[in-house]
Amino acid sequence: SLDADRLSVDTTCYGRVALAGTVNSWAEHDEAVAAAWSTPGVTEVDDQIVVAYSRAGNEAGGRIAGLLPHEPP
């Protein structure tokens, strides 16, 4: 579930919304961006959200990355 307290939302004229802050997953990131786009009158979303993975997520990502083919230097 998205923790809105970790995000800032700034609006400007002409329907521009700027999102910033940190979330714990891409699902939370996508939820925040989708919420911004679904707001009536929004014409642009400036996405500056950072996805901060947990240590467990980083370890899993490292294992997955190790399975992917690498191009030679």
Short mmCIF file of C-alpha atoms in Angstrom, two decimals:
data_model
loop_
_atom_site.label_atom_id
_atom_site.label_comp_id
_atom_site.label_asym_id
_atom_site.label_seq_id
_atom_site.Cartn_x
_atom_site.Cartn_y
_atom_site.Cartn_z
CA SER A 1 0.00 0.00 0.00
CA LEU A 2 1.24 3.45 -0.92
CA ASP A 3 2.47 5.68 1.93
CA ALA A 4 1.47 9.13 0.71
CA ASP A 5 3.39 10.79 3.56
CA ARG A 6 6.64 9.89 1.78
CA LEU A 7 5.64 11.73 -1.39
CA SER A 8 5.29 15.37 -2.28
CA VAL A 9 2.86 16.55 -4.92
CA ASP A 10 3.21 20.00 -6.40
CA THR A 11 0.81 21.44 -8.94
CA THR A 12 1.33 24.31 -11.32
CA CYS A 13 -0.91 26.06 -13.74
CA TYR A 14 -1.86 24.36 -16.99
CA GLY A 15 -2.34 20.92 -15.41
CA ARG A 16 1.27 20.07 -14.56
CA VAL A 17 1.88 17.85 -11.50
CA ALA A 18 5.31 17.15 -10.02
CA LEU A 19 5.75 13.99 -7.93
CA ALA A 20 8.79 13.50 -5.69
CA GLY A 21 9.77 11.28 -2.78
CA THR A 22 10.59 7.67 -2.12
CA VAL A 23 8.49 4.51 -2.39
CA ASN A 24 9.30 0.90 -1.57
CA SER A 25 8.35 -0.77 -4.86
CA TRP A 26 7.55 -0.23 -8.51
CA ALA A 27 3.93 -1.09 -7.69
CA GLU A 28 3.78 1.89 -5.29
CA HIS A 29 5.49 4.08 -7.91
CA ASP A 30 2.96 3.07 -10.55
CA GLU A 31 0.06 3.63 -8.15
CA ALA A 32 1.21 7.20 -7.43
CA VAL A 33 1.76 8.04 -11.09
CA ALA A 34 -1.60 6.53 -12.08
CA ALA A 35 -3.35 8.54 -9.35
CA ALA A 36 -1.79 11.74 -10.66
CA TRP A 37 -2.80 11.00 -14.26
CA SER A 38 -6.35 10.09 -13.22
CA THR A 39 -6.90 13.50 -11.63
CA PRO A 40 -9.16 15.68 -13.81
CA GLY A 41 -7.28 18.47 -15.56
CA VAL A 42 -3.81 16.90 -15.34
CA THR A 43 -1.97 17.23 -18.65
CA GLU A 44 1.62 16.47 -17.57
CA VAL A 45 3.23 14.44 -14.77
CA ASP A 46 6.85 15.14 -13.81
CA ASP A 47 7.86 11.86 -12.15
CA GLN A 48 10.81 12.30 -9.78
CA ILE A 49 9.86 9.37 -7.52
CA VAL A 50 12.71 7.16 -6.30
CA VAL A 51 12.11 3.43 -5.80
CA ALA A 52 14.12 2.32 -2.75
CA TYR A 53 14.44 -1.43 -2.64
CA SER A 54 14.76 -3.31 0.62
CA ARG A 55 17.90 -5.31 1.35
CA ALA A 56 16.02 -8.52 0.56
CA GLY A 57 14.94 -7.06 -2.77
CA ASN A 58 18.51 -6.08 -3.61
CA GLU A 59 19.79 -9.57 -2.87
CA ALA A 60 17.11 -11.11 -5.09
CA GLY A 61 17.89 -8.60 -7.82
CA GLY A 62 21.56 -9.50 -7.62
CA ARG A 63 20.76 -13.19 -8.00
CA ILE A 64 18.54 -12.47 -10.98
CA ALA A 65 21.13 -10.19 -12.58
CA GLY A 66 23.69 -12.98 -12.21
CA LEU A 67 21.51 -15.22 -14.38
CA LEU A 68 21.25 -12.73 -17.23
CA PRO A 69 23.68 -12.86 -20.13
CA HIS A 70 26.37 -10.19 -20.06
CA GLU A 71 27.92 -8.56 -23.06
CA PRO A 72 31.71 -8.68 -23.21
CA PRO A 73 33.47 -5.42 -22.29
#
